[in-house]
mmCIF file of C-alpha atoms in Angstrom:
data_model
loop_
_atom_site.group_PDB
_atom_site.id
_atom_site.type_symbol
_atom_site.label_atom_id
_atom_site.label_comp_id
_atom_site.label_asym_id
_atom_site.label_seq_id
_atom_site.Cartn_x
_atom_site.Cartn_y
_atom_site.Cartn_z
ATOM 1 C CA MET R 1 111.586 136.094 134.918
ATOM 2 C CA SER R 2 113.561 135.135 137.986
ATOM 3 C CA ALA R 3 115.210 131.718 137.940
ATOM 4 C CA VAL R 4 113.807 128.887 140.039
ATOM 5 C CA MET R 5 116.306 126.597 141.744
ATOM 6 C CA LEU R 6 115.541 123.085 140.522
ATOM 7 C CA SER R 7 117.393 119.850 141.142
ATOM 8 C CA THR R 8 118.315 117.958 138.006
ATOM 9 C CA ASP R 9 116.044 115.071 139.037
ATOM 10 C CA ARG R 10 113.031 117.349 139.402
ATOM 11 C CA ALA R 11 113.866 119.152 136.170
ATOM 12 C CA TRP R 12 114.100 115.849 134.332
ATOM 13 C CA ARG R 13 110.708 114.764 135.676
ATOM 14 C CA GLU R 14 109.217 118.028 134.414
ATOM 15 C CA LEU R 15 110.882 117.586 131.039
ATOM 16 C CA HIS R 16 109.639 114.014 130.784
ATOM 17 C CA GLU R 17 106.081 115.135 131.446
ATOM 18 C CA ALA R 18 106.206 118.144 129.126
ATOM 19 C CA ALA R 19 107.857 116.292 126.237
ATOM 20 C CA THR R 20 105.483 113.323 126.322
ATOM 21 C CA ILE R 21 102.109 115.018 126.910
ATOM 22 C CA PRO R 22 101.797 116.047 123.225
ATOM 23 C CA TYR R 23 101.752 112.381 122.247
ATOM 24 C CA LYS R 24 98.284 111.979 123.729
ATOM 25 C CA LYS R 25 97.162 113.695 120.524
ATOM 26 C CA GLY R 26 98.682 110.820 118.544
ATOM 27 C CA GLY R 27 96.794 108.116 120.414
ATOM 28 C CA SER R 28 97.393 105.716 123.271
ATOM 29 C CA PHE R 29 100.250 103.837 121.600
ATOM 30 C CA ALA R 30 102.130 107.032 120.715
ATOM 31 C CA TRP R 31 101.820 108.360 124.284
ATOM 32 C CA HIS R 32 102.813 105.160 126.065
ATOM 33 C CA PHE R 33 105.703 104.560 123.696
ATOM 34 C CA ALA R 34 107.017 108.124 124.184
ATOM 35 C CA ARG R 35 106.786 107.877 127.979
ATOM 36 C CA GLY R 36 108.536 104.521 128.047
ATOM 37 C CA LYS R 37 111.265 105.513 125.615
ATOM 38 C CA LEU R 38 112.104 108.811 127.323
ATOM 39 C CA GLY R 39 111.815 107.288 130.783
ATOM 40 C CA ARG R 40 113.869 104.140 130.285
ATOM 41 C CA ASP R 41 116.429 104.930 127.589
ATOM 42 C CA PRO R 42 119.452 106.605 129.227
ATOM 43 C CA VAL R 43 120.571 108.373 126.065
ATOM 44 C CA PHE R 44 118.295 111.418 126.261
ATOM 45 C CA ARG R 45 119.186 112.481 129.781
ATOM 46 C CA GLY R 46 122.772 111.456 129.083
ATOM 47 C CA LEU R 47 123.006 113.880 126.146
ATOM 48 C CA LEU R 48 121.611 116.677 128.271
ATOM 49 C CA GLU R 49 123.651 116.119 131.421
ATOM 50 C CA ARG R 50 126.911 115.798 129.471
ATOM 51 C CA GLY R 51 126.223 119.056 127.635
ATOM 52 C CA LEU R 52 126.625 117.357 124.244
ATOM 53 C CA PHE R 53 124.398 119.775 122.348
ATOM 54 C CA GLY R 54 123.852 123.439 123.027
ATOM 55 C CA ALA R 55 123.117 126.916 121.746
ATOM 56 C CA PRO R 56 125.459 126.661 118.701
ATOM 57 C CA HIS R 57 123.465 123.668 117.458
ATOM 58 C CA GLN R 58 120.407 125.511 116.199
ATOM 59 C CA ARG R 59 119.819 123.518 113.008
ATOM 60 C CA VAL R 60 119.159 119.904 113.985
ATOM 61 C CA VAL R 61 118.712 116.885 111.718
ATOM 62 C CA ASP R 62 117.377 113.738 113.408
ATOM 63 C CA ILE R 63 117.868 110.662 111.212
ATOM 64 C CA GLY R 64 115.552 107.773 112.078
ATOM 65 C CA CYS R 65 113.477 110.171 114.167
ATOM 66 C CA GLY R 66 110.562 107.795 114.781
ATOM 67 C CA GLN R 67 107.765 109.785 116.447
ATOM 68 C CA GLY R 68 109.972 112.884 116.669
ATOM 69 C CA LEU R 69 110.584 112.568 120.409
ATOM 70 C CA PHE R 70 113.819 114.562 120.219
ATOM 71 C CA ALA R 71 111.909 117.481 118.649
ATOM 72 C CA SER R 72 109.427 117.475 121.524
ATOM 73 C CA LEU R 73 112.255 117.298 124.040
ATOM 74 C CA LEU R 74 114.041 120.257 122.397
ATOM 75 C CA ALA R 75 110.842 122.327 122.516
ATOM 76 C CA SER R 76 110.255 121.458 126.177
ATOM 77 C CA MET R 77 113.836 122.366 127.066
ATOM 78 C CA SER R 78 113.460 125.717 125.340
ATOM 79 C CA ALA R 79 110.210 126.441 127.202
ATOM 80 C CA MET R 80 111.728 125.566 130.586
ATOM 81 C CA GLN R 81 114.674 127.878 129.992
ATOM 82 C CA LYS R 82 112.391 130.762 128.994
ATOM 83 C CA GLN R 83 110.441 130.166 132.217
ATOM 84 C CA GLY R 84 113.641 130.300 134.289
ATOM 85 C CA ARG R 85 113.190 126.675 135.338
ATOM 86 C CA TRP R 86 116.595 125.309 134.355
ATOM 87 C CA PRO R 87 119.149 123.722 136.693
ATOM 88 C CA SER R 88 122.445 125.572 136.918
ATOM 89 C CA ALA R 89 124.217 122.230 136.430
ATOM 90 C CA TRP R 90 122.858 121.971 132.861
ATOM 91 C CA LEU R 91 124.184 123.922 129.907
ATOM 92 C CA ALA R 92 121.714 125.899 127.829
ATOM 93 C CA THR R 93 120.224 124.029 124.887
ATOM 94 C CA PRO R 94 119.051 125.551 121.571
ATOM 95 C CA HIS R 95 116.132 127.986 121.691
ATOM 96 C CA SER R 96 113.578 127.524 118.912
ATOM 97 C CA ALA R 97 115.653 124.871 117.160
ATOM 98 C CA ASP R 98 115.190 124.391 113.414
ATOM 99 C CA TYR R 99 114.386 120.671 113.451
ATOM 100 C CA THR R 100 114.242 118.236 110.542
ATOM 101 C CA GLY R 101 113.302 114.635 111.285
ATOM 102 C CA ILE R 102 113.790 111.889 108.695
ATOM 103 C CA GLU R 103 111.916 108.619 109.151
ATOM 104 C CA LEU R 104 111.326 105.692 106.817
ATOM 105 C CA MET R 105 108.157 104.357 108.447
ATOM 106 C CA PRO R 106 104.932 106.202 107.463
ATOM 107 C CA LYS R 107 103.147 105.096 110.664
ATOM 108 C CA ASP R 108 105.775 106.797 112.809
ATOM 109 C CA VAL R 109 105.692 109.966 110.709
ATOM 110 C CA ALA R 110 101.892 110.058 111.023
ATOM 111 C CA ARG R 111 102.146 109.709 114.826
ATOM 112 C CA ALA R 112 104.747 112.480 114.908
ATOM 113 C CA GLU R 113 102.650 114.830 112.797
ATOM 114 C CA ALA R 114 99.560 114.192 114.915
ATOM 115 C CA SER R 115 101.473 114.693 118.168
ATOM 116 C CA ILE R 116 104.018 117.463 117.610
ATOM 117 C CA GLY R 117 102.932 119.128 114.372
ATOM 118 C CA HIS R 118 101.636 122.073 116.429
ATOM 119 C CA LEU R 119 105.015 122.960 117.944
ATOM 120 C CA GLU R 120 106.611 126.314 117.111
ATOM 121 C CA PRO R 121 108.752 126.539 115.113
ATOM 122 C CA THR R 122 107.031 123.727 113.225
ATOM 123 C CA PRO R 123 109.197 120.584 113.015
ATOM 124 C CA ARG R 124 109.916 119.444 109.479
ATOM 125 C CA LEU R 125 109.044 115.742 109.290
ATOM 126 C CA VAL R 126 110.143 113.863 106.179
ATOM 127 C CA CYS R 127 109.078 110.312 105.319
ATOM 128 C CA ALA R 128 112.100 109.096 103.387
ATOM 129 C CA ASP R 129 114.950 106.595 103.269
ATOM 130 C CA MET R 130 118.009 107.901 105.105
ATOM 131 C CA CYS R 131 120.173 106.507 102.309
ATOM 132 C CA SER R 132 118.723 108.914 99.769
ATOM 133 C CA ALA R 133 116.873 111.695 101.640
ATOM 134 C CA ALA R 134 118.151 115.226 101.051
ATOM 135 C CA LEU R 135 119.928 116.519 104.152
ATOM 136 C CA PRO R 136 119.684 120.268 104.807
ATOM 137 C CA ASP R 137 122.657 122.343 105.947
ATOM 138 C CA CYS R 138 122.874 121.795 109.685
ATOM 139 C CA ASP R 139 124.847 122.161 112.909
ATOM 140 C CA LEU R 140 123.921 118.919 114.653
ATOM 141 C CA VAL R 141 122.960 115.489 113.354
ATOM 142 C CA VAL R 142 121.479 112.881 115.690
ATOM 143 C CA ILE R 143 121.379 109.201 114.661
ATOM 144 C CA LEU R 144 120.262 106.879 117.445
ATOM 145 C CA ASP R 145 120.171 103.127 116.831
ATOM 146 C CA VAL R 146 119.255 103.099 113.129
ATOM 147 C CA LEU R 147 122.411 102.703 111.017
ATOM 148 C CA HIS R 148 122.466 98.956 111.669
ATOM 149 C CA TYR R 149 119.373 98.626 109.451
ATOM 150 C CA VAL R 150 121.479 99.175 106.311
ATOM 151 C CA ASN R 151 124.562 97.322 105.078
ATOM 152 C CA LEU R 152 128.123 98.475 105.702
ATOM 153 C CA GLU R 153 128.478 100.264 102.371
ATOM 154 C CA ALA R 154 125.203 102.114 102.877
ATOM 155 C CA GLN R 155 126.230 103.070 106.435
ATOM 156 C CA GLU R 156 129.325 104.773 105.081
ATOM 157 C CA GLY R 157 127.246 106.502 102.407
ATOM 158 C CA VAL R 158 124.888 107.957 105.035
ATOM 159 C CA LEU R 159 127.807 109.182 107.133
ATOM 160 C CA GLN R 160 129.483 110.788 104.117
ATOM 161 C CA ARG R 161 126.294 112.716 103.373
ATOM 162 C CA VAL R 162 126.002 113.719 107.032
ATOM 163 C CA ARG R 163 129.548 115.058 106.952
ATOM 164 C CA ASP R 164 128.797 117.043 103.801
ATOM 165 C CA ALA R 165 125.609 118.548 105.300
ATOM 166 C CA LEU R 166 127.485 119.582 108.455
ATOM 167 C CA ARG R 167 130.320 121.018 106.392
ATOM 168 C CA ARG R 168 127.911 123.055 104.257
ATOM 169 C CA GLY R 169 126.400 124.414 107.460
ATOM 170 C CA GLY R 170 129.681 126.173 108.187
ATOM 171 C CA ASN R 171 129.435 125.864 111.977
ATOM 172 C CA PRO R 172 132.839 125.407 113.659
ATOM 173 C CA HIS R 173 131.028 123.420 116.372
ATOM 174 C CA ALA R 174 129.333 121.021 113.915
ATOM 175 C CA ARG R 175 128.678 117.678 115.574
ATOM 176 C CA LEU R 176 127.277 114.210 114.943
ATOM 177 C CA LEU R 177 125.786 112.245 117.836
ATOM 178 C CA LEU R 178 125.705 108.609 116.779
ATOM 179 C CA ARG R 179 124.604 105.734 119.001
ATOM 180 C CA VAL R 180 125.565 102.276 117.806
ATOM 181 C CA GLY R 181 125.882 98.771 119.167
ATOM 182 C CA ASP R 182 129.417 97.528 119.762
ATOM 183 C CA ALA R 183 129.479 94.208 117.924
ATOM 184 C CA SER R 184 132.674 93.197 119.717
ATOM 185 C CA SER R 185 130.563 92.795 122.878
ATOM 186 C CA ARG R 186 128.793 89.707 121.607
ATOM 187 C CA ARG R 187 126.325 89.114 124.422
ATOM 188 C CA GLY R 188 125.259 92.738 124.815
ATOM 189 C CA PHE R 189 125.033 93.220 121.064
ATOM 190 C CA ALA R 190 122.905 90.082 120.659
ATOM 191 C CA ILE R 191 120.531 91.198 123.423
ATOM 192 C CA SER R 192 120.177 94.663 121.915
ATOM 193 C CA GLN R 193 119.409 93.194 118.497
ATOM 194 C CA TRP R 194 116.743 90.881 119.968
ATOM 195 C CA VAL R 195 115.084 93.790 121.792
ATOM 196 C CA ASP R 196 115.322 95.927 118.671
ATOM 197 C CA ARG R 197 113.506 93.299 116.607
ATOM 198 C CA THR R 198 110.838 92.918 119.291
ATOM 199 C CA VAL R 199 110.185 96.663 119.485
ATOM 200 C CA THR R 200 110.090 96.873 115.684
ATOM 201 C CA ARG R 201 107.287 94.306 115.639
ATOM 202 C CA ILE R 202 105.393 96.093 118.429
ATOM 203 C CA ARG R 203 105.559 99.322 116.422
ATOM 204 C CA GLY R 204 103.885 97.516 113.538
ATOM 205 C CA HIS R 205 106.907 97.344 111.225
ATOM 206 C CA LYS R 206 108.543 94.551 109.296
ATOM 207 C CA VAL R 207 111.753 93.208 110.835
ATOM 208 C CA SER R 208 114.746 93.600 108.481
ATOM 209 C CA PRO R 209 118.285 92.187 108.547
ATOM 210 C CA THR R 210 120.876 94.182 110.502
ATOM 211 C CA TRP R 211 124.587 94.894 110.121
ATOM 212 C CA GLY R 212 126.899 95.744 113.026
ATOM 213 C CA ARG R 213 130.525 96.769 113.484
ATOM 214 C CA PRO R 214 132.929 96.601 116.414
ATOM 215 C CA LEU R 215 133.415 99.938 118.146
ATOM 216 C CA ALA R 216 136.965 100.243 116.782
ATOM 217 C CA ASP R 217 135.623 99.985 113.223
ATOM 218 C CA TRP R 218 132.972 102.655 113.819
ATOM 219 C CA THR R 219 135.628 104.975 115.220
ATOM 220 C CA ALA R 220 138.020 104.339 112.336
ATOM 221 C CA LEU R 221 135.282 105.005 109.781
ATOM 222 C CA LEU R 222 134.337 108.335 111.340
ATOM 223 C CA GLN R 223 137.967 109.405 111.603
ATOM 224 C CA ARG R 224 138.495 108.543 107.945
ATOM 225 C CA LEU R 225 135.551 110.799 107.095
ATOM 226 C CA GLY R 226 137.113 113.731 108.938
ATOM 227 C CA PHE R 227 135.644 113.557 112.444
ATOM 228 C CA ARG R 228 137.307 113.707 115.863
ATOM 229 C CA VAL R 229 135.638 110.957 117.856
ATOM 230 C CA GLN R 230 134.919 110.408 121.536
ATOM 231 C CA SER R 231 133.105 107.245 122.649
ATOM 232 C CA ILE R 232 130.853 107.144 125.703
ATOM 233 C CA PRO R 233 129.172 103.964 127.013
ATOM 234 C CA MET R 234 125.425 104.522 126.769
ATOM 235 C CA SER R 235 123.802 101.408 128.196
ATOM 236 C CA GLU R 236 123.545 102.388 131.846
ATOM 237 C CA GLY R 237 120.859 100.351 133.551
ATOM 238 C CA THR R 238 120.418 98.075 130.529
ATOM 239 C CA PRO R 239 122.072 94.819 129.359
ATOM 240 C CA PHE R 240 122.931 96.289 125.952
ATOM 241 C CA ALA R 241 126.270 97.145 124.301
ATOM 242 C CA ASN R 242 125.304 100.625 123.172
ATOM 243 C CA VAL R 243 127.949 103.294 122.708
ATOM 244 C CA LEU R 244 127.460 106.974 121.950
ATOM 245 C CA LEU R 245 129.989 108.365 119.483
ATOM 246 C CA VAL R 246 130.445 112.122 119.776
ATOM 247 C CA ALA R 247 131.935 113.073 116.424
ATOM 248 C CA ASP R 248 133.097 116.651 115.896
ATOM 249 C CA LEU R 249 133.795 117.725 112.338
ATOM 250 C CA GLU R 250 137.392 118.656 111.609
ATOM 251 C CA ALA R 251 137.988 121.779 109.557
ATOM 252 C CA ALA R 252 138.186 120.974 105.840
ATOM 253 C CA ALA R 253 141.730 120.707 104.515
#
């Protein structure tokens, strides 16, 4: 199929529509939440436009996956590329990604299953605690805005298990994409925590205590676990103090 010249803005609009339509199957809340999240949160387009995941990242684990929006986005990206509707400015993303989503909240897992359970290959959706869930061998782990729900010791435990799963995967391009709040930015961090608690209530979940770290501490922890770390501000257009940590696994000694 011949390629169609698309601007990145038009391509993103098409992706937004394609990735959120399946959520109509999950009900009005699932659809509106997916459209709002993908439309207003800069992280998804930011990951794509910076080329932070690609063809080598076929086996994806999404920790704290919620409704599985990243799985739907991956499937829509794959379909657009097969149709030749992919901007030349964007790197290719995985075709037919092997996706595992881990989510603690049964309501979110149910919405995900109702909305994207039909995708091929079928996403694996696991209702489990990230602190104890089995992590399959993988090439890419995505953790967006969920580690602050567990204490500092548990955060390190999750990241150790992520490192081990990536290492078992054997991919020289193994990567963790981790978005966190920078607690050293007090105002932005406080705002993000307030919004987080509000959204948690709207989604029908109990609000739990949270634990943050300054950006320097997050970076030091990942480096101690054997990652090379790059930090990218990821709050564009918002008042938050969110930072994306791109952590590439060093070769084992």
